[in-house]
Coordinates of C-alpha atoms in Angstrom, one line a residue:
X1 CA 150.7 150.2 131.7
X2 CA 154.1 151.3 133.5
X3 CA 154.3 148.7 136.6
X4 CA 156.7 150.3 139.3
X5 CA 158.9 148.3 140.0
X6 CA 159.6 146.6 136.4
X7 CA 161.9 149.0 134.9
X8 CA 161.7 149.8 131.2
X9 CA 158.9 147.2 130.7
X10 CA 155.9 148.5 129.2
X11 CA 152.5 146.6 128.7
X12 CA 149.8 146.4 126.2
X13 CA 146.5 145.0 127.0
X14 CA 143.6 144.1 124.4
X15 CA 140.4 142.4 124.6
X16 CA 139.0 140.2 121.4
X17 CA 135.8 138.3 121.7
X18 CA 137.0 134.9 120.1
X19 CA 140.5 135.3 122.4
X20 CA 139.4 137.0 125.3
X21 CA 142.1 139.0 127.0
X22 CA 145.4 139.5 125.2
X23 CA 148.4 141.1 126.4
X24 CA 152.0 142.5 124.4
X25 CA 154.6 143.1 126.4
X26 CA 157.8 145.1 125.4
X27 CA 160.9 145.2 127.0
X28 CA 163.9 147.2 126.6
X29 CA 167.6 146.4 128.3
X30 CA 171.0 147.1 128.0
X31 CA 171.8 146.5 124.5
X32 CA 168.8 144.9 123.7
X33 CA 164.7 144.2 123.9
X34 CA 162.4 141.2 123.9
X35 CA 158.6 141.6 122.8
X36 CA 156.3 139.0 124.5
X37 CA 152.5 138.3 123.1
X38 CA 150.7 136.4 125.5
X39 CA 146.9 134.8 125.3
X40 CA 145.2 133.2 128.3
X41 CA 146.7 130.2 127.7
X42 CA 150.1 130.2 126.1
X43 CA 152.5 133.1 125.0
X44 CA 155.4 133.8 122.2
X45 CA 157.9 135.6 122.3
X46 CA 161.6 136.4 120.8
X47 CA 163.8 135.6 123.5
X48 CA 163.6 133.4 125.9
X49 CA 162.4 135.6 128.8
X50 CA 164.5 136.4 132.1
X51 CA 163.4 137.3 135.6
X52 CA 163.0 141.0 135.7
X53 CA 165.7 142.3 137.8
X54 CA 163.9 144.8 139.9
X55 CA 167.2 145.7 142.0
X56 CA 168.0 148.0 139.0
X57 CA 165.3 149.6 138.7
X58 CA 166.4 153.5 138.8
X59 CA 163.6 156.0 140.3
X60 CA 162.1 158.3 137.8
X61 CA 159.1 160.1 137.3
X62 CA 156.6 158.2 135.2
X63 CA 153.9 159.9 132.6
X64 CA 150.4 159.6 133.1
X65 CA 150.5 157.0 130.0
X66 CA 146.5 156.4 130.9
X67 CA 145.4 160.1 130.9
X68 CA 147.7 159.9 127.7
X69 CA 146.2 157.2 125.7
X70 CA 142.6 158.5 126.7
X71 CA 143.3 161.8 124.8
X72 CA 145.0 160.0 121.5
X73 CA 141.8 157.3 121.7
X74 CA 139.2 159.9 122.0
X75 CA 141.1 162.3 119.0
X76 CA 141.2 159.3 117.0
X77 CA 137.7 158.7 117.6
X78 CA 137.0 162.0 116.3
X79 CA 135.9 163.3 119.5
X80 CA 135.8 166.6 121.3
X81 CA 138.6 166.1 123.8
X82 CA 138.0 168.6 127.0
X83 CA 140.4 171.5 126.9
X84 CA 142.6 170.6 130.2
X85 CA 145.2 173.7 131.8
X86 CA 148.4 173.2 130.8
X87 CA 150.5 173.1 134.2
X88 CA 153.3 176.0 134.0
X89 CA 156.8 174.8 133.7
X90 CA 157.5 176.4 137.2
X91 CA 154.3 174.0 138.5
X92 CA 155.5 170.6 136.5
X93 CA 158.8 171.0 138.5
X94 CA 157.3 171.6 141.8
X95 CA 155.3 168.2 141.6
X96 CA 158.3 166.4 139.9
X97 CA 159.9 168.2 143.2
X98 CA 157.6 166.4 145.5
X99 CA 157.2 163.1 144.0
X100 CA 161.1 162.8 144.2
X101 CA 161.4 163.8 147.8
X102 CA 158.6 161.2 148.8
X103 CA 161.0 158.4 146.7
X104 CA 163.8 159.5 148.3
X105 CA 162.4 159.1 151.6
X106 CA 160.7 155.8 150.8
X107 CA 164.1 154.6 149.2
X108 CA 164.4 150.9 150.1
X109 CA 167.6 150.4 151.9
X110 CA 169.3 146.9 152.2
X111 CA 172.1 146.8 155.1
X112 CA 174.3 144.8 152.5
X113 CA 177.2 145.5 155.8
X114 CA 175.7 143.8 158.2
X115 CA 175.6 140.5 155.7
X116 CA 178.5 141.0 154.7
X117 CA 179.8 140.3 158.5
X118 CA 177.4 137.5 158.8
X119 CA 178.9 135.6 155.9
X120 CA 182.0 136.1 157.0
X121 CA 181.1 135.2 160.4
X122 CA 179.7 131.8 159.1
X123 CA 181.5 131.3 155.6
X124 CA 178.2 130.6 154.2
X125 CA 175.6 132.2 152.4
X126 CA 172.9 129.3 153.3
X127 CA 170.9 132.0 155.3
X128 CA 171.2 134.9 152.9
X129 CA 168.0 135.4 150.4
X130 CA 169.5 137.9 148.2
X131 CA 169.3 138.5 144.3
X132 CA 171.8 138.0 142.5
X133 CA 173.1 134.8 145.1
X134 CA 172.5 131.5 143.9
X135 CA 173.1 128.5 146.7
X136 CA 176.5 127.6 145.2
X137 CA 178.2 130.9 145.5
X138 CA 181.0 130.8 147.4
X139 CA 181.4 132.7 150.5
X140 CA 184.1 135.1 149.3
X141 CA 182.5 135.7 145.5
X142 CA 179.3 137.1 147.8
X143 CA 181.0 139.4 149.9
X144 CA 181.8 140.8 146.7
X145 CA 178.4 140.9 145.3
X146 CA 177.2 142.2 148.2
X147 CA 179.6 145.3 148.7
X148 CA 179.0 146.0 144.7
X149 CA 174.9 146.3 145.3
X150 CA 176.1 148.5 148.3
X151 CA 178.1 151.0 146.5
X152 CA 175.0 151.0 143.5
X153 CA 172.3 151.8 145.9
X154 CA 174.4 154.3 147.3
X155 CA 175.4 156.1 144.2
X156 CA 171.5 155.4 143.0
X157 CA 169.8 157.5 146.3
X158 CA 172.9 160.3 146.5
X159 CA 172.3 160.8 142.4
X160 CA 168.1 161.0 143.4
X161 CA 169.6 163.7 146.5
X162 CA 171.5 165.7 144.2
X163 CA 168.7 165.8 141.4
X164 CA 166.1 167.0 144.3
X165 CA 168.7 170.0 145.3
X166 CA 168.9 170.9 141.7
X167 CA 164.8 171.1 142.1
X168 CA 164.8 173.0 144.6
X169 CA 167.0 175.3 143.0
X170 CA 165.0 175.9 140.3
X171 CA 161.9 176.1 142.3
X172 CA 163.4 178.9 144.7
X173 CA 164.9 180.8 141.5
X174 CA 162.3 180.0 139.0
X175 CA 164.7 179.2 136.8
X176 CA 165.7 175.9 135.6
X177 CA 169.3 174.2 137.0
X178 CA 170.9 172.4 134.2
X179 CA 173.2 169.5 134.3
X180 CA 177.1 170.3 133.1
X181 CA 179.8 167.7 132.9
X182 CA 182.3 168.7 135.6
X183 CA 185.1 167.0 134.1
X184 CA 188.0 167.6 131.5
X185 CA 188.7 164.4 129.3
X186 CA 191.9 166.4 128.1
X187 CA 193.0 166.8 131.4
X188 CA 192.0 163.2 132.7
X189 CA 193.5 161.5 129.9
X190 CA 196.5 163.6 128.7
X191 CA 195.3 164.1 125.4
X192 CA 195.2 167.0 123.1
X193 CA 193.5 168.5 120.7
X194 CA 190.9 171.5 120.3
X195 CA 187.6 172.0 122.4
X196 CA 184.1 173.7 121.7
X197 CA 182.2 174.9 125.0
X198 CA 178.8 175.2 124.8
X199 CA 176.5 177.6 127.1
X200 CA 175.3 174.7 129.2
X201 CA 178.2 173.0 130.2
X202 CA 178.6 170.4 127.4
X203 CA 182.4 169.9 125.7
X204 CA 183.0 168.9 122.2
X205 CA 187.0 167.4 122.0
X206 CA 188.6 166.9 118.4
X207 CA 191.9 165.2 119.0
X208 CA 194.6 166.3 117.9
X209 CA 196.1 162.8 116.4
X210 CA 195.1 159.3 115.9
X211 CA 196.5 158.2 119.0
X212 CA 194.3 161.2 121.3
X213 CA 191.1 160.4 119.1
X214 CA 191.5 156.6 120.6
X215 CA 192.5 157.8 124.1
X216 CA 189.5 160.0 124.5
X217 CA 187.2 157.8 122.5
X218 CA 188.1 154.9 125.5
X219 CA 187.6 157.5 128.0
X220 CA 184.0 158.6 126.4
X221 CA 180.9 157.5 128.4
X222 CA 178.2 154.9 126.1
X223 CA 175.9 157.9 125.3
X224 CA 178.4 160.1 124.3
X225 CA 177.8 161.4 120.7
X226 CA 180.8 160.5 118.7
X227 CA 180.7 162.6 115.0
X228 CA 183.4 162.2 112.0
X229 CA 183.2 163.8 108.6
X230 CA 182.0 160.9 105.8
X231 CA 184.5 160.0 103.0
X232 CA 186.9 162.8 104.2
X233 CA 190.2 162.2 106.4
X234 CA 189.2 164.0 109.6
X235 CA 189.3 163.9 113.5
X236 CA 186.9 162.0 115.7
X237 CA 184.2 164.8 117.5
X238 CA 183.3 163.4 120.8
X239 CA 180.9 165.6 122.5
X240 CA 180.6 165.0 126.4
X241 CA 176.9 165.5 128.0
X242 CA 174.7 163.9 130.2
X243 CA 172.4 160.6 129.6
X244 CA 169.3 161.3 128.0
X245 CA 170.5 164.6 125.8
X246 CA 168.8 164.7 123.1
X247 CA 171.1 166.9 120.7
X248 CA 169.4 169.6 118.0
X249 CA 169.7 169.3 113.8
X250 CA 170.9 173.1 114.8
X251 CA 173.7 171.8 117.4
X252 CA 174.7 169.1 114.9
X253 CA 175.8 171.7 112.1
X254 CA 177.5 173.9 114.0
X255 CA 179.3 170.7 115.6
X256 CA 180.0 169.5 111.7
X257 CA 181.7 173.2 110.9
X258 CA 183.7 172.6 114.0
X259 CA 185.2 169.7 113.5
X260 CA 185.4 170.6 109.9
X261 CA 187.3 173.6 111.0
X262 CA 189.7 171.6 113.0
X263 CA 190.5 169.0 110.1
X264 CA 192.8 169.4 107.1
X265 CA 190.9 168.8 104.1
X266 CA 188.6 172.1 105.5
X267 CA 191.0 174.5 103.4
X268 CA 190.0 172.9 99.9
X269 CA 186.5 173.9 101.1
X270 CA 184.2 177.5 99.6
X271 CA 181.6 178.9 101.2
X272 CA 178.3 176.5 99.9
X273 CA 180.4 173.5 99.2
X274 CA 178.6 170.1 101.1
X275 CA 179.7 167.6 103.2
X276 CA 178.2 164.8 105.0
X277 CA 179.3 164.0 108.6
X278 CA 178.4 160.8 110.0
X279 CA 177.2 160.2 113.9
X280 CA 176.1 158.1 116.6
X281 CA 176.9 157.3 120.2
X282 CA 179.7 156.1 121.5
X283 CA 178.6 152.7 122.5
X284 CA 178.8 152.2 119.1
X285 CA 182.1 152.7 118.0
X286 CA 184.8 150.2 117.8
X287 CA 188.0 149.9 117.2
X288 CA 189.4 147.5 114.5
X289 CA 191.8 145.5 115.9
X290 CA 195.1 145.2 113.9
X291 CA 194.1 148.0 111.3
X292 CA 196.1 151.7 111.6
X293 CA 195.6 153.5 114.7
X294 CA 192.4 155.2 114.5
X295 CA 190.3 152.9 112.1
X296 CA 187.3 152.4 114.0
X297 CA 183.7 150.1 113.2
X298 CA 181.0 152.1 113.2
X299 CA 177.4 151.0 113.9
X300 CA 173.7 152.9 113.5
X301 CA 175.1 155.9 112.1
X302 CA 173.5 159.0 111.2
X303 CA 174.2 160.7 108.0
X304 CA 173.7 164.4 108.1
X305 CA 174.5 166.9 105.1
X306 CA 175.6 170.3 106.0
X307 CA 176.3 173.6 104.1
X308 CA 179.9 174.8 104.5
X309 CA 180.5 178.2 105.9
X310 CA 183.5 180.0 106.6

């Protein structure tokens, strides 16, 4: 079960006749998970658990995981599973289309303003039952907190607004309304270097030095993929999309022969000589401090080989 509300919490249940009910639940959070096996008495887990914080919890379309686990239980089972109509594209984005514009109009709201006066008003936060406010914050430190959950539900319901004109887009054209990065790290952060465009919108930056790798590299959003060539002295790749982009083997190679292209060692290379370029997101990727400009700490890589073309 997905429980609204939870976030990215997800919950196994099992029965066993010498236990009785069981339950495994997983949870997944910035930069980490805990898994938590519970009986009817007592549970284990990793980590010690933490309230969920449901104040963070980003709206999002859920998948039918029971209709899902039916289908894999009864093909498991060996079992003639009933041929169900598979909903067109142009159908799946209507309903996605609708359940959004029902969350967006139940969007809950908090006037974070008018407690923000209040506190001032009274210096104290005694009356305020907020999360995130414990008894001993001081008066000023929650006027902060407060205008910081303002500004996050904010940007939360316009981002669901601007996702449900997209919809409507594509269900007017019948056409799907991608996502493209608006912005040019180049430009933002004075760097240069060379850029690869793809069709939807997406930039891949090879900087031209050390120094601009760093620059954009500090610039570069967490899911940002970051690519560099393994064993070989060559630029830093950063390609620029949007959370949740899932990039192709196909898209990786030709990303490799670009920033291949743009290195120096990419003369000593034939047509059908190999290389390796390693990659991996940006939130990853660290700088070693005190080592030559550039020297970066790299964690869960990817290795991919790829076949040199000219």
């Amino acid at each position: 079960r997905i429980i609204n509300g939870e976030g990215r919490v997800l919950h196994f249940y099992f029965t066993s006749k010498e236990h009785g009910d069981l339950e495994i639940e997983a949870r997944l959070f910035p930069h980490g998970s805990n898994l938590i096996a519970k009986t009817q008495d007592k549970s284990i887990s990793w980590f010690k658990p933490k309230p969920l914080q449901s104040d963070d919890t980003e709206i999002s379309p859920v998948a039918n995981i029971d209709e899902i686990m039916l289908t894999k239980w009864s093909e498991y089972q060996g079992l003639s599973v009933p041929k169900v109509k598979k909903q067109s594209d142009k159908g799946k984005t209507a309903a996605l289309l609708e359940r959004l514009e029902k969350d967006f109009e139940a969007y809950p709201m908090v006037n974070y303003l008018e407690l923000v006066e209040k506190i001032k008003e009274t210096q104290s936060t005694e009356s305020i039952d907020i999360k995130g406010l414990e008894g001993t914050t001081p008066w000023y430190d929650a006027i902060k907190i407060l205008l910081e959950k303002n500004k996050k539900q904010i940007h939360k319901k316009e981002a669901l607004k601007k996702r449900i004109e997209e919809l409507q887009l594509t269900v007017a054209k019948g056409v799907e309304v991608k996502k493209t990065p608006v912005e040019d790290l180049f430009k933002k952060v004075d760097a240069k270097g060379r850029v690869k465009v793809f069709e939807d919108g997406r930039r891949a930056y090879v900087g031209k030095s050390a120094k601009d790798n760093m620059v954009l590299l500090r610039e570069a959003k967490p899911w940002y993929l970051w690519m560099h060539v393994r064993d070989h002295p060559s630029g830093h790749l950063i390609l620029q999309q949007n959370k949740g982009k899932v990039v192709s083997e196909n898209e990786l190679v030709e990303l490799g022969l670009f920033l291949v292209k743009e290195s120096g060692f990419s003369k000593s290379l034939r047509d059908g000589d190999m290389f390796d370029v390693q990659y991996t997101e940006c939130r990853h990727i660290k700088p070693i401090k005190g080592d030559k400009l550039g020297r970066v700490h790299v964690q869960k890589e990817k290795v991919l080989r790829i076949r040199f073309k000219d």
